[in-house]
């Protein structure tokens, strides 16, 4: 199964979510490979500092849009789950990332600014859907979201207008996400139990949706 964490906006948590899903899925026993498509190569750098004593996952860089689908297809033979860490590039890469995937997770911050890039993303998404012979389900994920903040709840309502489902799990703003990114770990491997819990919840929700879509057996 191939899951892309994508959005045309930078700084929305694509890399954070990718790394943390990779760690959770690895601890659950899946063979996981992350494909880092961003030229900043943040996930490759994260992998570079990851201790060899931790459960083993893999990260490869792939910043050439023309090579991406082949790279992902080849890796798919050796891994249960490929996670694609998306790029904010408006160009061809975003279409390729979508086409290389079975399922899309679109992290979004509860801020009005983040809506502006959404229309452009949907152009890419619709184009990719036309090219692909299959439907590629996509879900919004609210990152740095707090249920008790009124503005956040209002933004969530606005998001519903786009017609894509929103994942039930939401991710809070937590220092442990920043710390684990520096340490080459995921929050699952740290001591912030609330972060751990929400990441397990997110991973399970995505696995359940994938199973319902016939992508993976639970
Ligand atoms: N839930 C969160 N809580 C705290 N910090 C976060 C959270 N999600 C992302 N960040 C921080 O926000 C910044 C941007 O996140 P990143 O995952 O790199 O976004 P993107 O890959 O979309 O550009 C990073 O410094 C990251 O550590
Ligand atoms: Mg990133």
PDB file of N, CA, C and O in Angstrom, residues 159-216:
ATOM      1  N   UNK A 159     -13.671  23.839   6.039  1.00  0.00           N
ATOM      2  CA  UNK A 159     -12.981  22.768   5.331  1.00  0.00           C
ATOM      3  C   UNK A 159     -13.971  21.765   4.731  1.00  0.00           C
ATOM      4  O   UNK A 159     -13.719  21.181   3.674  1.00  0.00           O
ATOM      5  N   UNK A 160     -15.084  21.620   5.398  1.00  0.00           N
ATOM      6  CA  UNK A 160     -16.084  20.658   4.920  1.00  0.00           C
ATOM      7  C   UNK A 160     -16.604  21.022   3.536  1.00  0.00           C
ATOM      8  O   UNK A 160     -17.054  20.173   2.784  1.00  0.00           O
ATOM      9  N   UNK A 161     -16.491  22.319   3.173  1.00  0.00           N
ATOM     10  CA  UNK A 161     -16.978  22.756   1.852  1.00  0.00           C
ATOM     11  C   UNK A 161     -16.216  22.114   0.700  1.00  0.00           C
ATOM     12  O   UNK A 161     -16.724  22.036  -0.407  1.00  0.00           O
ATOM     13  N   UNK A 162     -15.006  21.675   0.963  1.00  0.00           N
ATOM     14  CA  UNK A 162     -14.214  21.085  -0.121  1.00  0.00           C
ATOM     15  C   UNK A 162     -14.710  19.691  -0.514  1.00  0.00           C
ATOM     16  O   UNK A 162     -14.287  19.140  -1.517  1.00  0.00           O
ATOM     17  N   UNK A 163     -15.556  19.148   0.315  1.00  0.00           N
ATOM     18  CA  UNK A 163     -16.189  17.884  -0.047  1.00  0.00           C
ATOM     19  C   UNK A 163     -15.345  16.646   0.201  1.00  0.00           C
ATOM     20  O   UNK A 163     -15.746  15.544  -0.163  1.00  0.00           O
ATOM     21  N   UNK A 164     -14.174  16.831   0.808  1.00  0.00           N
ATOM     22  CA  UNK A 164     -13.362  15.653   1.149  1.00  0.00           C
ATOM     23  C   UNK A 164     -13.591  15.310   2.615  1.00  0.00           C
ATOM     24  O   UNK A 164     -13.771  16.201   3.438  1.00  0.00           O
ATOM     25  N   UNK A 165     -13.556  14.023   2.937  1.00  0.00           N
ATOM     26  CA  UNK A 165     -13.720  13.654   4.352  1.00  0.00           C
ATOM     27  C   UNK A 165     -12.552  14.151   5.212  1.00  0.00           C
ATOM     28  O   UNK A 165     -11.431  14.284   4.715  1.00  0.00           O
ATOM     29  N   UNK A 166     -12.849  14.430   6.465  1.00  0.00           N
ATOM     30  CA  UNK A 166     -11.819  14.862   7.418  1.00  0.00           C
ATOM     31  C   UNK A 166     -11.600  13.708   8.395  1.00  0.00           C
ATOM     32  O   UNK A 166     -12.572  13.151   8.916  1.00  0.00           O
ATOM     33  N   UNK A 167     -10.348  13.343   8.614  1.00  0.00           N
ATOM     34  CA  UNK A 167     -10.084  12.247   9.560  1.00  0.00           C
ATOM     35  C   UNK A 167     -10.596  12.622  10.953  1.00  0.00           C
ATOM     36  O   UNK A 167     -10.519  13.780  11.357  1.00  0.00           O
ATOM     37  N   UNK A 168     -11.114  11.618  11.642  1.00  0.00           N
ATOM     38  CA  UNK A 168     -11.629  11.867  13.001  1.00  0.00           C
ATOM     39  C   UNK A 168     -10.510  12.264  13.950  1.00  0.00           C
ATOM     40  O   UNK A 168     -10.675  13.110  14.823  1.00  0.00           O
ATOM     41  N   UNK A 169      -9.362  11.618  13.785  1.00  0.00           N
ATOM     42  CA  UNK A 169      -8.220  11.947  14.641  1.00  0.00           C
ATOM     43  C   UNK A 169      -7.680  13.313  14.258  1.00  0.00           C
ATOM     44  O   UNK A 169      -7.522  13.613  13.074  1.00  0.00           O
ATOM     45  N   UNK A 170      -7.406  14.135  15.254  1.00  0.00           N
ATOM     46  CA  UNK A 170      -6.739  15.414  15.004  1.00  0.00           C
ATOM     47  C   UNK A 170      -5.443  15.413  15.812  1.00  0.00           C
ATOM     48  O   UNK A 170      -5.310  14.699  16.805  1.00  0.00           O
ATOM     49  N   UNK A 171      -4.484  16.197  15.337  1.00  0.00           N
ATOM     50  CA  UNK A 171      -3.162  16.234  15.974  1.00  0.00           C
ATOM     51  C   UNK A 171      -2.975  17.597  16.648  1.00  0.00           C
ATOM     52  O   UNK A 171      -3.213  18.633  16.033  1.00  0.00           O
ATOM     53  N   UNK A 172      -2.570  17.562  17.904  1.00  0.00           N
ATOM     54  CA  UNK A 172      -2.338  18.796  18.678  1.00  0.00           C
ATOM     55  C   UNK A 172      -0.952  19.377  18.430  1.00  0.00           C
ATOM     56  O   UNK A 172      -0.051  18.664  18.005  1.00  0.00           O
ATOM     57  N   UNK A 173      -0.823  20.627  18.746  1.00  0.00           N
ATOM     58  CA  UNK A 173       0.500  21.250  18.757  1.00  0.00           C
ATOM     59  C   UNK A 173       1.229  20.760  20.005  1.00  0.00           C
ATOM     60  O   UNK A 173       0.775  21.009  21.115  1.00  0.00           O
ATOM     61  N   UNK A 174       2.296  20.021  19.827  1.00  0.00           N
ATOM     62  CA  UNK A 174       3.035  19.466  20.974  1.00  0.00           C
ATOM     63  C   UNK A 174       4.543  19.577  20.722  1.00  0.00           C
ATOM     64  O   UNK A 174       5.022  19.260  19.638  1.00  0.00           O
ATOM     65  N   UNK A 175       5.255  19.954  21.769  1.00  0.00           N
ATOM     66  CA  UNK A 175       6.715  20.087  21.677  1.00  0.00           C
ATOM     67  C   UNK A 175       7.345  18.741  21.312  1.00  0.00           C
ATOM     68  O   UNK A 175       8.373  18.683  20.633  1.00  0.00           O
ATOM     69  N   UNK A 176       6.715  17.648  21.724  1.00  0.00           N
ATOM     70  CA  UNK A 176       7.305  16.329  21.468  1.00  0.00           C
ATOM     71  C   UNK A 176       7.442  16.035  19.972  1.00  0.00           C
ATOM     72  O   UNK A 176       8.329  15.284  19.570  1.00  0.00           O
ATOM     73  N   UNK A 177       6.599  16.652  19.133  1.00  0.00           N
ATOM     74  CA  UNK A 177       6.754  16.448  17.683  1.00  0.00           C
ATOM     75  C   UNK A 177       8.025  17.121  17.183  1.00  0.00           C
ATOM     76  O   UNK A 177       8.732  16.594  16.334  1.00  0.00           O
ATOM     77  N   UNK A 178       8.294  18.301  17.726  1.00  0.00           N
ATOM     78  CA  UNK A 178       9.493  19.031  17.314  1.00  0.00           C
ATOM     79  C   UNK A 178      10.738  18.275  17.799  1.00  0.00           C
ATOM     80  O   UNK A 178      11.705  18.082  17.061  1.00  0.00           O
ATOM     81  N   UNK A 179      10.688  17.810  19.047  1.00  0.00           N
ATOM     82  CA  UNK A 179      11.844  17.121  19.636  1.00  0.00           C
ATOM     83  C   UNK A 179      12.146  15.819  18.897  1.00  0.00           C
ATOM     84  O   UNK A 179      13.306  15.532  18.587  1.00  0.00           O
ATOM     85  N   UNK A 180      11.116  15.047  18.583  1.00  0.00           N
ATOM     86  CA  UNK A 180      11.371  13.752  17.947  1.00  0.00           C
ATOM     87  C   UNK A 180      11.920  13.928  16.535  1.00  0.00           C
ATOM     88  O   UNK A 180      12.717  13.116  16.067  1.00  0.00           O
ATOM     89  N   UNK A 181      11.521  15.017  15.880  1.00  0.00           N
ATOM     90  CA  UNK A 181      12.045  15.281  14.535  1.00  0.00           C
ATOM     91  C   UNK A 181      13.562  15.488  14.584  1.00  0.00           C
ATOM     92  O   UNK A 181      14.287  15.071  13.694  1.00  0.00           O
ATOM     93  N   UNK A 182      14.024  16.110  15.654  1.00  0.00           N
ATOM     94  CA  UNK A 182      15.459  16.377  15.809  1.00  0.00           C
ATOM     95  C   UNK A 182      16.214  15.090  16.146  1.00  0.00           C
ATOM     96  O   UNK A 182      17.349  14.889  15.737  1.00  0.00           O
ATOM     97  N   UNK A 183      15.539  14.202  16.881  1.00  0.00           N
ATOM     98  CA  UNK A 183      16.229  13.008  17.399  1.00  0.00           C
ATOM     99  C   UNK A 183      16.173  11.794  16.466  1.00  0.00           C
ATOM    100  O   UNK A 183      16.715  10.740  16.787  1.00  0.00           O
ATOM    101  N   UNK A 184      15.487  11.924  15.364  1.00  0.00           N
ATOM    102  CA  UNK A 184      15.369  10.773  14.461  1.00  0.00           C
ATOM    103  C   UNK A 184      14.401   9.715  14.978  1.00  0.00           C
ATOM    104  O   UNK A 184      14.509   8.530  14.641  1.00  0.00           O
ATOM    105  N   UNK A 185      13.472  10.165  15.804  1.00  0.00           N
ATOM    106  CA  UNK A 185      12.495   9.225  16.374  1.00  0.00           C
ATOM    107  C   UNK A 185      11.080   9.670  16.000  1.00  0.00           C
ATOM    108  O   UNK A 185      10.882  10.671  15.312  1.00  0.00           O
ATOM    109  N   UNK A 186      10.105   8.929  16.482  1.00  0.00           N
ATOM    110  CA  UNK A 186       8.704   9.350  16.403  1.00  0.00           C
ATOM    111  C   UNK A 186       8.207   9.522  17.828  1.00  0.00           C
ATOM    112  O   UNK A 186       8.835   9.012  18.769  1.00  0.00           O
ATOM    113  N   UNK A 187       7.085  10.224  18.003  1.00  0.00           N
ATOM    114  CA  UNK A 187       6.566  10.411  19.374  1.00  0.00           C
ATOM    115  C   UNK A 187       6.222   9.060  20.016  1.00  0.00           C
ATOM    116  O   UNK A 187       6.205   8.929  21.227  1.00  0.00           O
ATOM    117  N   UNK A 188       5.974   8.073  19.192  1.00  0.00           N
ATOM    118  CA  UNK A 188       5.677   6.731  19.701  1.00  0.00           C
ATOM    119  C   UNK A 188       6.850   6.195  20.532  1.00  0.00           C
ATOM    120  O   UNK A 188       6.683   5.373  21.421  1.00  0.00           O
ATOM    121  N   UNK A 189       8.035   6.681  20.237  1.00  0.00           N
ATOM    122  CA  UNK A 189       9.240   6.198  20.918  1.00  0.00           C
ATOM    123  C   UNK A 189       9.655   7.109  22.073  1.00  0.00           C
ATOM    124  O   UNK A 189      10.690   6.892  22.693  1.00  0.00           O
ATOM    125  N   UNK A 190       8.832   8.131  22.342  1.00  0.00           N
ATOM    126  CA  UNK A 190       9.176   9.089  23.394  1.00  0.00           C
ATOM    127  C   UNK A 190       8.295   8.925  24.624  1.00  0.00           C
ATOM    128  O   UNK A 190       7.606   7.915  24.785  1.00  0.00           O
ATOM    129  N   UNK A 191       8.313   9.952  25.481  1.00  0.00           N
ATOM    130  CA  UNK A 191       7.605   9.824  26.766  1.00  0.00           C
ATOM    131  C   UNK A 191       6.323  10.660  26.835  1.00  0.00           C
ATOM    132  O   UNK A 191       5.662  10.697  27.868  1.00  0.00           O
ATOM    133  N   UNK A 192       5.965  11.333  25.737  1.00  0.00           N
ATOM    134  CA  UNK A 192       4.715  12.111  25.738  1.00  0.00           C
ATOM    135  C   UNK A 192       3.555  11.166  25.386  1.00  0.00           C
ATOM    136  O   UNK A 192       3.292  10.872  24.220  1.00  0.00           O
ATOM    137  N   UNK A 193       2.890  10.701  26.446  1.00  0.00           N
ATOM    138  CA  UNK A 193       1.864   9.666  26.237  1.00  0.00           C
ATOM    139  C   UNK A 193       0.656  10.154  25.452  1.00  0.00           C
ATOM    140  O   UNK A 193       0.029   9.391  24.725  1.00  0.00           O
ATOM    141  N   UNK A 194       0.346  11.437  25.597  1.00  0.00           N
ATOM    142  CA  UNK A 194      -0.806  11.960  24.835  1.00  0.00           C
ATOM    143  C   UNK A 194      -0.484  11.984  23.340  1.00  0.00           C
ATOM    144  O   UNK A 194      -1.339  11.672  22.510  1.00  0.00           O
ATOM    145  N   UNK A 195       0.746  12.362  23.027  1.00  0.00           N
ATOM    146  CA  UNK A 195       1.159  12.374  21.623  1.00  0.00           C
ATOM    147  C   UNK A 195       1.142  10.951  21.057  1.00  0.00           C
ATOM    148  O   UNK A 195       0.669  10.703  19.950  1.00  0.00           O
ATOM    149  N   UNK A 196       1.674  10.039  21.871  1.00  0.00           N
ATOM    150  CA  UNK A 196       1.702   8.625  21.471  1.00  0.00           C
ATOM    151  C   UNK A 196       0.303   8.124  21.138  1.00  0.00           C
ATOM    152  O   UNK A 196       0.068   7.493  20.112  1.00  0.00           O
ATOM    153  N   UNK A 197      -0.603   8.448  22.062  1.00  0.00           N
ATOM    154  CA  UNK A 197      -1.980   7.983  21.933  1.00  0.00           C
ATOM    155  C   UNK A 197      -2.617   8.513  20.645  1.00  0.00           C
ATOM    156  O   UNK A 197      -3.265   7.763  19.906  1.00  0.00           O
ATOM    157  N   UNK A 198      -2.426   9.802  20.362  1.00  0.00           N
ATOM    158  CA  UNK A 198      -3.080  10.354  19.167  1.00  0.00           C
ATOM    159  C   UNK A 198      -2.429   9.795  17.895  1.00  0.00           C
ATOM    160  O   UNK A 198      -3.092   9.595  16.891  1.00  0.00           O
ATOM    161  N   UNK A 199      -1.143   9.496  17.951  1.00  0.00           N
ATOM    162  CA  UNK A 199      -0.479   8.927  16.773  1.00  0.00           C
ATOM    163  C   UNK A 199      -0.946   7.481  16.514  1.00  0.00           C
ATOM    164  O   UNK A 199      -1.138   7.095  15.364  1.00  0.00           O
ATOM    165  N   UNK A 200      -1.131   6.724  17.589  1.00  0.00           N
ATOM    166  CA  UNK A 200      -1.647   5.351  17.433  1.00  0.00           C
ATOM    167  C   UNK A 200      -3.073   5.414  16.874  1.00  0.00           C
ATOM    168  O   UNK A 200      -3.442   4.653  15.972  1.00  0.00           O
ATOM    169  N   UNK A 201      -3.836   6.363  17.396  1.00  0.00           N
ATOM    170  CA  UNK A 201      -5.217   6.529  16.925  1.00  0.00           C
ATOM    171  C   UNK A 201      -5.227   6.872  15.427  1.00  0.00           C
ATOM    172  O   UNK A 201      -6.001   6.312  14.653  1.00  0.00           O
ATOM    173  N   UNK A 202      -4.325   7.778  15.030  1.00  0.00           N
ATOM    174  CA  UNK A 202      -4.240   8.182  13.619  1.00  0.00           C
ATOM    175  C   UNK A 202      -3.837   6.987  12.735  1.00  0.00           C
ATOM    176  O   UNK A 202      -4.448   6.733  11.701  1.00  0.00           O
ATOM    177  N   UNK A 203      -2.832   6.259  13.185  1.00  0.00           N
ATOM    178  CA  UNK A 203      -2.347   5.112  12.410  1.00  0.00           C
ATOM    179  C   UNK A 203      -3.470   4.083  12.249  1.00  0.00           C
ATOM    180  O   UNK A 203      -3.708   3.576  11.151  1.00  0.00           O
ATOM    181  N   UNK A 204      -4.160   3.801  13.341  1.00  0.00           N
ATOM    182  CA  UNK A 204      -5.249   2.818  13.275  1.00  0.00           C
ATOM    183  C   UNK A 204      -6.393   3.294  12.385  1.00  0.00           C
ATOM    184  O   UNK A 204      -6.985   2.500  11.659  1.00  0.00           O
ATOM    185  N   UNK A 205      -6.691   4.581  12.453  1.00  0.00           N
ATOM    186  CA  UNK A 205      -7.776   5.105  11.606  1.00  0.00           C
ATOM    187  C   UNK A 205      -7.407   4.952  10.125  1.00  0.00           C
ATOM    188  O   UNK A 205      -8.229   4.526   9.305  1.00  0.00           O
ATOM    189  N   UNK A 206      -6.157   5.261   9.792  1.00  0.00           N
ATOM    190  CA  UNK A 206      -5.720   5.154   8.391  1.00  0.00           C
ATOM    191  C   UNK A 206      -5.711   3.685   7.946  1.00  0.00           C
ATOM    192  O   UNK A 206      -6.173   3.352   6.846  1.00  0.00           O
ATOM    193  N   UNK A 207      -5.248   2.797   8.822  1.00  0.00           N
ATOM    194  CA  UNK A 207      -5.235   1.366   8.472  1.00  0.00           C
ATOM    195  C   UNK A 207      -6.655   0.843   8.255  1.00  0.00           C
ATOM    196  O   UNK A 207      -6.904   0.034   7.360  1.00  0.00           O
ATOM    197  N   UNK A 208      -7.579   1.343   9.056  1.00  0.00           N
ATOM    198  CA  UNK A 208      -8.971   0.906   8.936  1.00  0.00           C
ATOM    199  C   UNK A 208      -9.547   1.375   7.590  1.00  0.00           C
ATOM    200  O   UNK A 208     -10.193   0.599   6.871  1.00  0.00           O
ATOM    201  N   UNK A 209      -9.274   2.633   7.239  1.00  0.00           N
ATOM    202  CA  UNK A 209      -9.767   3.162   5.956  1.00  0.00           C
ATOM    203  C   UNK A 209      -9.138   2.409   4.783  1.00  0.00           C
ATOM    204  O   UNK A 209      -9.808   2.113   3.797  1.00  0.00           O
ATOM    205  N   UNK A 210      -7.851   2.099   4.931  1.00  0.00           N
ATOM    206  CA  UNK A 210      -7.156   1.361   3.872  1.00  0.00           C
ATOM    207  C   UNK A 210      -7.762  -0.028   3.722  1.00  0.00           C
ATOM    208  O   UNK A 210      -7.951  -0.515   2.598  1.00  0.00           O
ATOM    209  N   UNK A 211      -8.064  -0.640   4.840  1.00  0.00           N
ATOM    210  CA  UNK A 211      -8.665  -1.980   4.786  1.00  0.00           C
ATOM    211  C   UNK A 211     -10.046  -1.913   4.131  1.00  0.00           C
ATOM    212  O   UNK A 211     -10.386  -2.753   3.291  1.00  0.00           O
ATOM    213  N   UNK A 212     -10.802  -0.897   4.479  1.00  0.00           N
ATOM    214  CA  UNK A 212     -12.140  -0.735   3.881  1.00  0.00           C
ATOM    215  C   UNK A 212     -12.050  -0.507   2.377  1.00  0.00           C
ATOM    216  O   UNK A 212     -12.937  -0.893   1.629  1.00  0.00           O
ATOM    217  N   UNK A 213     -10.959   0.149   1.957  1.00  0.00           N
ATOM    218  CA  UNK A 213     -10.769   0.403   0.523  1.00  0.00           C
ATOM    219  C   UNK A 213     -10.116  -0.798  -0.173  1.00  0.00           C
ATOM    220  O   UNK A 213      -9.785  -0.735  -1.348  1.00  0.00           O
ATOM    221  N   UNK A 214      -9.896  -1.871   0.589  1.00  0.00           N
ATOM    222  CA  UNK A 214      -9.318  -3.086   0.014  1.00  0.00           C
ATOM    223  C   UNK A 214      -7.823  -2.988  -0.236  1.00  0.00           C
ATOM    224  O   UNK A 214      -7.262  -3.726  -1.035  1.00  0.00           O
ATOM    225  N   UNK A 215      -7.146  -2.069   0.450  1.00  0.00           N
ATOM    226  CA  UNK A 215      -5.723  -1.847   0.190  1.00  0.00           C
ATOM    227  C   UNK A 215      -4.821  -2.710   1.058  1.00  0.00           C
ATOM    228  O   UNK A 215      -3.715  -3.038   0.696  1.00  0.00           O
ATOM    229  N   UNK A 216      -5.264  -3.050   2.247  1.00  0.00           N
ATOM    230  CA  UNK A 216      -4.408  -3.800   3.166  1.00  0.00           C
ATOM    231  C   UNK A 216      -5.311  -4.643   4.067  1.00  0.00           C
ATOM    232  O   UNK A 216      -6.424  -4.242   4.382  1.00  0.00           O
TER     233      UNK A 216
END
